[in-house]
mmCIF file of C-alpha atoms in Angstrom:
data_model
loop_
_atom_site.group_PDB
_atom_site.id
_atom_site.type_symbol
_atom_site.label_atom_id
_atom_site.label_comp_id
_atom_site.label_asym_id
_atom_site.label_seq_id
_atom_site.Cartn_x
_atom_site.Cartn_y
_atom_site.Cartn_z
ATOM 1 C CA MET A 1 161.896 122.834 -4.102
ATOM 2 C CA THR A 2 161.038 126.263 -2.678
ATOM 3 C CA ASP A 3 157.733 127.059 -0.962
ATOM 4 C CA PHE A 4 156.727 129.115 -4.014
ATOM 5 C CA GLU A 5 157.483 126.221 -6.378
ATOM 6 C CA LYS A 6 155.461 123.854 -4.203
ATOM 7 C CA ALA A 7 152.508 126.259 -4.128
ATOM 8 C CA TYR A 8 152.658 126.776 -7.909
ATOM 9 C CA GLU A 9 152.857 123.044 -8.549
ATOM 10 C CA LYS A 10 149.835 122.464 -6.313
ATOM 11 C CA ALA A 11 147.885 125.282 -7.980
ATOM 12 C CA ILE A 12 148.250 123.933 -11.530
ATOM 13 C CA ALA A 13 148.480 120.189 -10.843
ATOM 14 C CA ASP A 14 144.817 119.486 -11.548
ATOM 15 C CA LYS A 15 143.954 122.460 -13.783
ATOM 16 C CA ILE A 16 142.909 122.284 -17.421
ATOM 17 C CA LEU A 17 144.577 125.125 -19.271
ATOM 18 C CA PRO A 18 143.838 126.667 -22.681
ATOM 19 C CA GLY A 19 146.780 126.647 -25.041
ATOM 20 C CA TYR A 20 147.997 126.085 -28.558
ATOM 21 C CA ALA A 21 147.731 122.718 -30.325
ATOM 22 C CA LEU A 22 149.900 123.855 -33.252
ATOM 23 C CA LEU A 23 152.563 121.173 -32.774
ATOM 24 C CA ALA A 24 150.005 118.391 -32.312
ATOM 25 C CA GLY A 25 147.839 119.520 -35.226
ATOM 26 C CA ASN A 26 150.757 119.742 -37.647
ATOM 27 C CA LYS A 27 151.928 116.316 -36.528
ATOM 28 C CA ASP A 28 148.496 114.958 -37.401
ATOM 29 C CA ALA A 29 148.699 116.542 -40.850
ATOM 30 C CA LEU A 30 151.878 114.551 -41.452
ATOM 31 C CA ARG A 31 150.128 111.412 -40.181
ATOM 32 C CA CYS A 32 147.473 111.938 -42.874
ATOM 33 C CA VAL A 33 150.306 112.198 -45.430
ATOM 34 C CA GLU A 34 151.778 108.923 -44.097
ATOM 35 C CA GLU A 35 148.404 107.228 -44.529
ATOM 36 C CA GLY A 36 148.095 108.432 -48.125
ATOM 37 C CA ARG A 37 145.034 110.597 -47.459
ATOM 38 C CA ILE A 38 146.678 113.741 -48.869
ATOM 39 C CA THR A 39 150.085 114.880 -50.124
ATOM 40 C CA LEU A 40 152.094 117.869 -48.925
ATOM 41 C CA ASP A 41 151.948 119.369 -52.438
ATOM 42 C CA GLU A 42 148.235 118.897 -53.197
ATOM 43 C CA ASP A 43 146.039 121.979 -53.739
ATOM 44 C CA VAL A 44 143.876 122.169 -50.596
ATOM 45 C CA ALA A 45 141.112 124.054 -52.476
ATOM 46 C CA ARG A 46 139.745 120.592 -53.234
ATOM 47 C CA TYR A 47 138.868 120.329 -49.539
ATOM 48 C CA LEU A 48 138.547 124.023 -48.675
ATOM 49 C CA PRO A 49 136.681 125.787 -51.516
ATOM 50 C CA SER A 50 136.392 129.057 -49.592
ATOM 51 C CA ILE A 51 140.104 129.458 -48.840
ATOM 52 C CA GLY A 52 141.601 132.423 -50.683
ATOM 53 C CA LYS A 53 138.336 133.192 -52.502
ATOM 54 C CA TYR A 54 138.699 136.951 -51.986
ATOM 55 C CA GLY A 55 142.026 137.099 -53.792
ATOM 56 C CA ILE A 56 145.010 139.150 -52.636
ATOM 57 C CA MET A 57 144.309 142.486 -50.926
ATOM 58 C CA THR A 58 146.831 145.095 -52.076
ATOM 59 C CA SER A 59 145.341 147.943 -50.030
ATOM 60 C CA PHE A 60 142.154 149.191 -48.395
ATOM 61 C CA ASP A 61 140.421 152.167 -50.017
ATOM 62 C CA GLU A 62 139.013 154.234 -47.142
ATOM 63 C CA ARG A 63 137.164 156.499 -49.593
ATOM 64 C CA THR A 64 135.013 153.615 -50.883
ATOM 65 C CA ASN A 65 135.366 151.532 -47.701
ATOM 66 C CA GLU A 66 136.407 148.536 -49.810
ATOM 67 C CA ALA A 67 139.426 146.287 -50.191
ATOM 68 C CA VAL A 68 141.509 146.631 -53.355
ATOM 69 C CA THR A 69 142.238 143.091 -54.545
ATOM 70 C CA VAL A 70 143.871 141.129 -57.359
ATOM 71 C CA PRO A 71 143.195 137.453 -58.181
ATOM 72 C CA ASN A 72 145.411 134.764 -56.663
ATOM 73 C CA THR A 73 146.566 132.098 -59.130
ATOM 74 C CA THR A 74 148.973 130.217 -56.846
ATOM 75 C CA PRO A 75 147.596 126.981 -55.344
ATOM 76 C CA ILE A 76 147.725 126.747 -51.548
ATOM 77 C CA THR A 77 149.182 123.431 -50.360
ATOM 78 C CA LEU A 78 150.392 122.009 -47.078
ATOM 79 C CA ARG A 79 153.990 122.627 -48.148
ATOM 80 C CA GLN A 80 154.686 124.695 -51.271
ATOM 81 C CA ALA A 81 152.408 127.557 -50.206
ATOM 82 C CA MET A 82 152.531 126.382 -46.657
ATOM 83 C CA LEU A 83 149.455 126.103 -44.518
ATOM 84 C CA LEU A 84 151.853 124.589 -41.974
ATOM 85 C CA SER A 85 154.515 127.303 -42.159
ATOM 86 C CA HIS A 86 152.622 130.619 -42.415
ATOM 87 C CA THR A 87 153.651 131.390 -46.008
ATOM 88 C CA ASN A 88 150.178 130.862 -47.472
ATOM 89 C CA GLY A 89 149.164 134.522 -47.868
ATOM 90 C CA HIS A 90 147.049 134.775 -44.711
ATOM 91 C CA GLU A 91 147.519 136.814 -41.567
ATOM 92 C CA TYR A 92 145.291 136.803 -38.487
ATOM 93 C CA ASP A 93 142.871 139.689 -38.974
ATOM 94 C CA TRP A 94 143.481 141.039 -35.454
ATOM 95 C CA LEU A 95 147.163 141.511 -36.356
ATOM 96 C CA ASN A 96 146.608 143.470 -39.571
ATOM 97 C CA PRO A 97 145.066 146.993 -39.710
ATOM 98 C CA ASP A 98 143.780 146.607 -43.292
ATOM 99 C CA LEU A 99 142.075 143.316 -42.473
ATOM 100 C CA THR A 100 140.532 144.954 -39.406
ATOM 101 C CA LYS A 101 139.147 147.696 -41.691
ATOM 102 C CA TRP A 102 137.895 145.061 -44.129
ATOM 103 C CA ARG A 103 136.068 143.309 -41.291
ATOM 104 C CA ALA A 104 134.548 146.607 -40.125
ATOM 105 C CA SER A 105 133.385 147.411 -43.684
ATOM 106 C CA ARG A 106 131.309 144.210 -43.511
ATOM 107 C CA GLY A 107 129.955 144.914 -40.032
ATOM 108 C CA GLU A 108 132.177 142.210 -38.548
ATOM 109 C CA ILE A 109 134.823 141.952 -35.847
ATOM 110 C CA PRO A 110 138.104 140.007 -36.054
ATOM 111 C CA SER A 111 137.902 136.221 -35.623
ATOM 112 C CA CYS A 112 134.104 136.387 -35.614
ATOM 113 C CA GLY A 113 131.914 133.378 -36.217
ATOM 114 C CA PRO A 114 131.770 129.837 -34.858
ATOM 115 C CA THR A 115 133.415 128.015 -37.792
ATOM 116 C CA ILE A 116 136.842 128.189 -39.372
ATOM 117 C CA GLU A 117 135.273 129.318 -42.662
ATOM 118 C CA GLU A 118 133.585 132.245 -40.910
ATOM 119 C CA LYS A 119 136.628 133.148 -38.828
ATOM 120 C CA HIS A 120 139.328 132.830 -41.454
ATOM 121 C CA THR A 121 137.918 133.249 -44.967
ATOM 122 C CA LEU A 122 139.902 136.440 -45.496
ATOM 123 C CA PRO A 123 141.639 138.267 -48.335
ATOM 124 C CA LEU A 124 145.210 137.069 -48.803
ATOM 125 C CA LEU A 125 147.940 139.665 -48.301
ATOM 126 C CA TYR A 126 150.602 138.334 -50.683
ATOM 127 C CA GLU A 127 151.097 135.631 -53.277
ATOM 128 C CA PRO A 128 151.281 132.295 -51.430
ATOM 129 C CA GLY A 129 154.805 130.992 -50.960
ATOM 130 C CA THR A 130 156.520 134.392 -51.262
ATOM 131 C CA SER A 131 156.462 135.846 -47.733
ATOM 132 C CA PHE A 132 155.712 135.089 -44.074
ATOM 133 C CA LYS A 133 152.921 136.375 -41.876
ATOM 134 C CA TYR A 134 151.481 134.731 -38.783
ATOM 135 C CA GLY A 135 148.017 133.542 -39.647
ATOM 136 C CA PRO A 136 145.372 130.818 -39.498
ATOM 137 C CA GLY A 137 147.140 128.263 -41.690
ATOM 138 C CA SER A 138 147.138 125.627 -38.949
ATOM 139 C CA ASP A 139 143.422 126.181 -38.323
ATOM 140 C CA TRP A 140 142.826 125.528 -42.037
ATOM 141 C CA ALA A 141 145.162 122.498 -41.898
ATOM 142 C CA GLY A 142 143.021 121.100 -39.087
ATOM 143 C CA LYS A 143 139.988 121.430 -41.348
ATOM 144 C CA VAL A 144 141.871 119.562 -44.096
ATOM 145 C CA ILE A 145 142.541 116.732 -41.625
ATOM 146 C CA GLU A 146 138.815 116.580 -40.877
ATOM 147 C CA LYS A 147 137.903 116.498 -44.576
ATOM 148 C CA VAL A 148 140.298 113.680 -45.499
ATOM 149 C CA SER A 149 139.646 111.610 -42.363
ATOM 150 C CA GLY A 150 135.881 112.061 -42.067
ATOM 151 C CA LYS A 151 136.306 112.735 -38.331
ATOM 152 C CA THR A 152 136.617 115.790 -36.114
ATOM 153 C CA LEU A 153 140.130 116.974 -35.315
ATOM 154 C CA ASP A 154 139.415 116.190 -31.661
ATOM 155 C CA ALA A 155 138.596 112.574 -32.577
ATOM 156 C CA VAL A 156 141.643 112.218 -34.845
ATOM 157 C CA MET A 157 144.002 113.509 -32.155
ATOM 158 C CA LYS A 158 142.431 111.207 -29.580
ATOM 159 C CA GLU A 159 142.937 108.205 -31.846
ATOM 160 C CA LYS A 160 146.410 109.092 -33.164
ATOM 161 C CA ILE A 161 148.026 110.933 -30.219
ATOM 162 C CA TRP A 162 146.222 110.990 -26.890
ATOM 163 C CA ASP A 163 145.157 107.324 -26.659
ATOM 164 C CA PRO A 164 148.559 105.899 -27.696
ATOM 165 C CA LEU A 165 150.223 108.102 -25.057
ATOM 166 C CA GLY A 166 147.619 107.388 -22.372
ATOM 167 C CA ILE A 167 146.561 111.047 -22.180
ATOM 168 C CA THR A 168 143.005 111.862 -21.063
ATOM 169 C CA ASP A 169 143.223 115.447 -19.724
ATOM 170 C CA ILE A 170 142.880 117.208 -23.078
ATOM 171 C CA SER A 171 139.985 118.408 -25.234
ATOM 172 C CA PHE A 172 138.971 121.126 -27.678
ATOM 173 C CA PHE A 173 135.658 121.376 -25.869
ATOM 174 C CA PRO A 174 136.200 120.971 -22.107
ATOM 175 C CA LYS A 175 132.657 122.122 -21.282
ATOM 176 C CA GLU A 176 131.415 118.925 -22.910
ATOM 177 C CA ARG A 177 133.599 116.766 -20.675
ATOM 178 C CA SER A 178 132.150 116.115 -17.210
ATOM 179 C CA ASP A 179 135.570 115.009 -15.931
ATOM 180 C CA ILE A 180 137.329 118.278 -16.750
ATOM 181 C CA LYS A 181 134.774 121.077 -17.233
ATOM 182 C CA ASP A 182 135.010 122.212 -13.595
ATOM 183 C CA ARG A 183 138.806 122.261 -13.683
ATOM 184 C CA VAL A 184 139.301 124.828 -16.454
ATOM 185 C CA ALA A 185 141.635 127.570 -15.247
ATOM 186 C CA ASN A 186 140.664 131.238 -15.334
ATOM 187 C CA ILE A 187 142.625 133.684 -17.479
ATOM 188 C CA SER A 188 144.195 136.576 -15.567
ATOM 189 C CA THR A 189 145.340 139.978 -16.768
ATOM 190 C CA LEU A 190 148.045 142.494 -15.891
ATOM 191 C CA ASN A 191 147.588 146.268 -15.944
ATOM 192 C CA GLU A 192 148.387 148.452 -18.966
ATOM 193 C CA GLN A 193 152.014 148.708 -17.862
ATOM 194 C CA GLY A 194 152.310 144.924 -17.759
ATOM 195 C CA GLU A 195 152.520 144.921 -13.980
ATOM 196 C CA GLY A 196 150.796 142.843 -11.309
ATOM 197 C CA PRO A 197 149.067 141.844 -9.274
ATOM 198 C CA ALA A 198 147.201 139.770 -11.839
ATOM 199 C CA THR A 199 143.414 140.015 -11.743
ATOM 200 C CA ASP A 200 140.660 137.928 -13.339
ATOM 201 C CA ALA A 201 140.221 138.738 -17.046
ATOM 202 C CA GLY A 202 136.438 138.433 -16.821
ATOM 203 C CA GLY A 203 135.541 135.456 -18.978
ATOM 204 C CA PHE A 204 138.142 135.950 -21.727
ATOM 205 C CA ASP A 205 137.421 133.353 -24.448
ATOM 206 C CA VAL A 206 140.522 132.337 -26.404
ATOM 207 C CA PHE A 207 138.303 130.476 -28.907
ATOM 208 C CA VAL A 208 135.952 133.452 -29.534
ATOM 209 C CA ASP A 209 132.791 131.277 -29.499
ATOM 210 C CA ALA A 210 134.168 128.625 -31.856
ATOM 211 C CA THR A 211 132.172 125.465 -32.481
ATOM 212 C CA ASP A 212 134.898 124.035 -34.769
ATOM 213 C CA CYS A 213 138.126 122.485 -33.539
ATOM 214 C CA LEU A 214 140.779 125.167 -34.081
ATOM 215 C CA GLY A 215 144.033 123.421 -34.980
ATOM 216 C CA GLY A 216 146.102 126.577 -34.585
ATOM 217 C CA VAL A 217 144.342 128.245 -31.679
ATOM 218 C CA GLY A 218 144.498 124.978 -29.772
ATOM 219 C CA ALA A 219 142.971 122.681 -27.204
ATOM 220 C CA PHE A 220 142.659 122.675 -23.415
ATOM 221 C CA ALA A 221 144.993 120.387 -21.445
ATOM 222 C CA SER A 222 146.640 119.903 -18.106
ATOM 223 C CA ALA A 223 150.323 120.856 -17.994
ATOM 224 C CA GLU A 224 151.201 117.236 -17.191
ATOM 225 C CA ALA A 225 149.268 115.935 -20.206
ATOM 226 C CA TYR A 226 150.927 118.337 -22.630
ATOM 227 C CA PHE A 227 154.353 117.594 -21.177
ATOM 228 C CA ILE A 228 153.829 113.860 -21.787
ATOM 229 C CA PHE A 229 153.094 114.710 -25.426
ATOM 230 C CA LEU A 230 156.104 117.030 -25.656
ATOM 231 C CA GLN A 231 158.415 114.330 -24.282
ATOM 232 C CA SER A 232 157.180 111.898 -26.926
ATOM 233 C CA VAL A 233 157.983 114.474 -29.615
ATOM 234 C CA LEU A 234 161.486 114.995 -28.192
ATOM 235 C CA LYS A 235 162.034 111.213 -28.318
ATOM 236 C CA ARG A 236 160.562 110.939 -31.850
ATOM 237 C CA ASP A 237 158.078 108.373 -30.584
ATOM 238 C CA SER A 238 157.402 105.768 -33.303
ATOM 239 C CA ARG A 239 153.808 105.421 -32.064
ATOM 240 C CA LEU A 240 153.099 108.887 -33.451
ATOM 241 C CA LEU A 241 155.139 109.192 -36.671
ATOM 242 C CA ASN A 242 157.696 107.270 -38.685
ATOM 243 C CA ASP A 243 161.301 108.473 -39.003
ATOM 244 C CA ASP A 244 160.763 110.225 -42.347
ATOM 245 C CA SER A 245 157.810 112.188 -40.971
ATOM 246 C CA TRP A 246 159.738 113.198 -37.844
ATOM 247 C CA ASP A 247 162.520 114.468 -40.131
ATOM 248 C CA GLU A 248 159.954 116.441 -42.134
ATOM 249 C CA LEU A 249 158.338 117.871 -38.982
ATOM 250 C CA PHE A 250 161.593 119.393 -37.717
ATOM 251 C CA LYS A 251 163.166 120.371 -41.068
ATOM 252 C CA PRO A 252 163.564 124.109 -41.842
ATOM 253 C CA GLN A 253 160.867 124.876 -44.412
ATOM 254 C CA LEU A 254 161.524 128.483 -45.497
ATOM 255 C CA ASP A 255 163.585 129.422 -48.531
ATOM 256 C CA GLU A 256 165.946 132.385 -48.167
ATOM 257 C CA ARG A 257 163.334 134.924 -49.255
ATOM 258 C CA CYS A 258 160.692 133.704 -46.807
ATOM 259 C CA LYS A 259 163.258 133.325 -44.029
ATOM 260 C CA GLU A 260 164.237 136.979 -44.484
ATOM 261 C CA GLU A 261 160.549 137.934 -44.457
ATOM 262 C CA LEU A 262 160.072 136.013 -41.178
ATOM 263 C CA ASN A 263 162.966 137.755 -39.445
ATOM 264 C CA ASP A 264 161.903 141.184 -40.733
ATOM 265 C CA TYR A 265 158.317 140.437 -39.640
ATOM 266 C CA LEU A 266 159.417 139.678 -36.071
ATOM 267 C CA LYS A 267 161.204 143.053 -35.955
ATOM 268 C CA SER A 268 158.431 145.031 -37.682
ATOM 269 C CA SER A 269 156.795 146.363 -34.494
ATOM 270 C CA PRO A 270 157.044 146.031 -30.706
ATOM 271 C CA LEU A 271 153.864 143.899 -30.845
ATOM 272 C CA HIS A 272 155.430 141.424 -33.279
ATOM 273 C CA THR A 273 158.682 141.291 -31.325
ATOM 274 C CA GLN A 274 156.860 140.727 -28.044
ATOM 275 C CA LEU A 275 154.040 138.423 -29.154
ATOM 276 C CA LEU A 276 155.839 136.336 -31.783
ATOM 277 C CA GLY A 277 159.548 136.757 -31.001
ATOM 278 C CA MET A 278 159.359 134.462 -27.954
ATOM 279 C CA GLY A 279 161.705 136.726 -26.009
ATOM 280 C CA LEU A 280 164.686 135.637 -28.114
ATOM 281 C CA PRO A 281 167.371 138.213 -28.995
ATOM 282 C CA ALA A 282 166.874 139.863 -32.382
ATOM 283 C CA ASP A 283 170.363 138.829 -33.528
ATOM 284 C CA ILE A 284 169.408 135.133 -33.317
ATOM 285 C CA GLU A 285 168.198 134.162 -36.781
ATOM 286 C CA LYS A 286 164.894 132.344 -36.904
ATOM 287 C CA GLN A 287 163.595 129.692 -39.287
ATOM 288 C CA TRP A 288 160.272 127.875 -39.339
ATOM 289 C CA SER A 289 159.508 124.173 -39.278
ATOM 290 C CA PHE A 290 156.202 122.308 -39.293
ATOM 291 C CA ALA A 291 156.746 121.960 -35.524
ATOM 292 C CA GLY A 292 157.323 125.652 -34.788
ATOM 293 C CA MET A 293 159.993 128.355 -34.813
ATOM 294 C CA ILE A 294 163.654 127.328 -34.965
ATOM 295 C CA ALA A 295 166.385 129.383 -33.264
ATOM 296 C CA GLU A 296 169.294 128.877 -35.625
ATOM 297 C CA GLN A 297 171.849 129.988 -33.046
ATOM 298 C CA GLY A 298 171.950 129.153 -29.363
ATOM 299 C CA GLN A 299 171.948 131.509 -26.377
ATOM 300 C CA GLU A 300 174.561 130.947 -23.684
ATOM 301 C CA GLY A 301 173.110 129.388 -20.562
ATOM 302 C CA ARG A 302 169.609 129.080 -22.053
ATOM 303 C CA MET A 303 169.466 126.824 -25.109
ATOM 304 C CA ASN A 304 171.441 125.290 -27.938
ATOM 305 C CA ALA A 305 171.299 126.051 -31.640
ATOM 306 C CA ARG A 306 168.297 124.625 -33.522
ATOM 307 C CA THR A 307 166.039 124.647 -30.480
ATOM 308 C CA VAL A 308 162.386 124.573 -31.607
ATOM 309 C CA CYS A 309 159.865 126.653 -29.673
ATOM 310 C CA TRP A 310 156.494 128.369 -29.806
ATOM 311 C CA GLY A 311 153.758 129.655 -27.531
ATOM 312 C CA GLY A 312 150.206 130.914 -27.298
ATOM 313 C CA VAL A 313 147.971 133.847 -26.446
ATOM 314 C CA PRO A 314 147.590 132.954 -22.727
ATOM 315 C CA SER A 315 151.384 133.481 -22.448
ATOM 316 C CA LEU A 316 152.272 129.794 -22.443
ATOM 317 C CA THR A 317 155.467 128.574 -24.092
ATOM 318 C CA TRP A 318 157.074 125.260 -24.977
ATOM 319 C CA TYR A 319 160.507 124.350 -26.314
ATOM 320 C CA LEU A 320 162.485 121.363 -27.578
ATOM 321 C CA ASP A 321 166.286 121.494 -27.196
ATOM 322 C CA PHE A 322 167.450 118.397 -29.059
ATOM 323 C CA GLU A 323 171.167 118.864 -28.399
ATOM 324 C CA ALA A 324 170.633 119.082 -24.630
ATOM 325 C CA GLY A 325 167.948 116.395 -24.766
ATOM 326 C CA VAL A 326 165.422 118.466 -22.813
ATOM 327 C CA CYS A 327 161.992 119.956 -23.395
ATOM 328 C CA GLY A 328 159.731 122.138 -21.315
ATOM 329 C CA VAL A 329 156.327 123.776 -21.211
ATOM 330 C CA ALA A 330 155.225 126.691 -19.021
ATOM 331 C CA PHE A 331 151.506 127.432 -18.694
ATOM 332 C CA CYS A 332 151.029 131.005 -17.463
ATOM 333 C CA GLN A 333 147.404 131.894 -18.347
ATOM 334 C CA VAL A 334 148.030 135.651 -18.333
ATOM 335 C CA ILE A 335 147.056 138.311 -20.878
ATOM 336 C CA PRO A 336 147.975 140.562 -22.626
ATOM 337 C CA PRO A 337 150.036 137.936 -24.457
ATOM 338 C CA MET A 338 153.755 137.610 -23.789
ATOM 339 C CA SER A 339 154.327 140.751 -21.753
ATOM 340 C CA PRO A 340 158.042 141.442 -21.123
ATOM 341 C CA ARG A 341 157.773 140.368 -17.478
ATOM 342 C CA ILE A 342 156.156 137.063 -18.401
ATOM 343 C CA LEU A 343 158.721 136.452 -21.138
ATOM 344 C CA LYS A 344 161.470 137.056 -18.605
ATOM 345 C CA LEU A 345 159.954 134.398 -16.342
ATOM 346 C CA HIS A 346 159.924 131.964 -19.251
ATOM 347 C CA GLU A 347 163.584 132.734 -19.964
ATOM 348 C CA LEU A 348 164.525 132.169 -16.311
ATOM 349 C CA PHE A 349 162.655 128.853 -16.406
ATOM 350 C CA GLN A 350 164.639 127.728 -19.459
ATOM 351 C CA ARG A 351 167.907 128.842 -17.883
ATOM 352 C CA ALA A 352 167.143 126.955 -14.667
ATOM 353 C CA ILE A 353 166.462 123.735 -16.600
ATOM 354 C CA TYR A 354 169.565 124.255 -18.741
ATOM 355 C CA GLU A 355 171.661 124.769 -15.596
ATOM 356 C CA LYS A 356 170.361 121.536 -14.079
ATOM 357 C CA VAL A 357 171.162 119.609 -17.261
ATOM 358 C CA ALA A 358 174.645 121.121 -17.475
ATOM 359 C CA ALA A 359 175.300 120.145 -13.859
#
């Protein structure tokens, strides 16, 4: 181990780091299906009456300062119009110019409000089940878990994931935990050219004042704690899910139309390529599973075909390479998200692990 590696390991060993709980939250949704609390094809409006209430926005009329909408008649479910696979009609408002205008027309800012209903009750952008846009489906799925279980998402994850795995260094609300509140890492930022040195981001709040558990935005955890979880997922740990649910978690979920929409979406702008493309070459076709994005082809010296990966706003990434039998997570805590230099570091990390396995 180099001196740099030793220093980095020491710096993060005891830190609690904000990151995405997408994989854990979607796993819990499948656990609720196992327990018969909900089905993958049930209309979630029963639990979430505000979801999709504004209909489908076809455009934004700047003359009247109003959204142009049509009614949505397609039920939103966990699978068919996938809350868990970003084909449910939503997109995060901070990613979409028309939604940003819609927010402004109401005197609001993107992702405003403490609850999921306030943050994500937005006009849909397409008929559910017909396209792909990256949005708050997993946040809504977390709310479904709370409705059917009668517990907070934090409590459900503790009972179903963290306690069985012996994990304690994780929470949606670290400020409420005396054992970890003083260990929360600061977020740093690069300059406008994406260059260092990194400086403190000045109190950047990835949760934007949320009081709800955000199943898509995520929880705070130590790198060691999240890696323990990731290893259990790689091994298909029977304490977490049964074999059928593990199969469902990793199965490609997009039909050909939605798969094409996903790949076009990732190429639609430099922002989408950088933030959501995970630094993977554009010629590698992507699919989506309940666990995360699937790289359908491998990349020499980096990963095998069907590797599952995803990341989060603080520039963290994780991956599961089932053929090689390895997984990894890199917590960076740097914004703006997924700058090219940070993505290159993540790629080098994957290549170094791959090289060790090959040797």
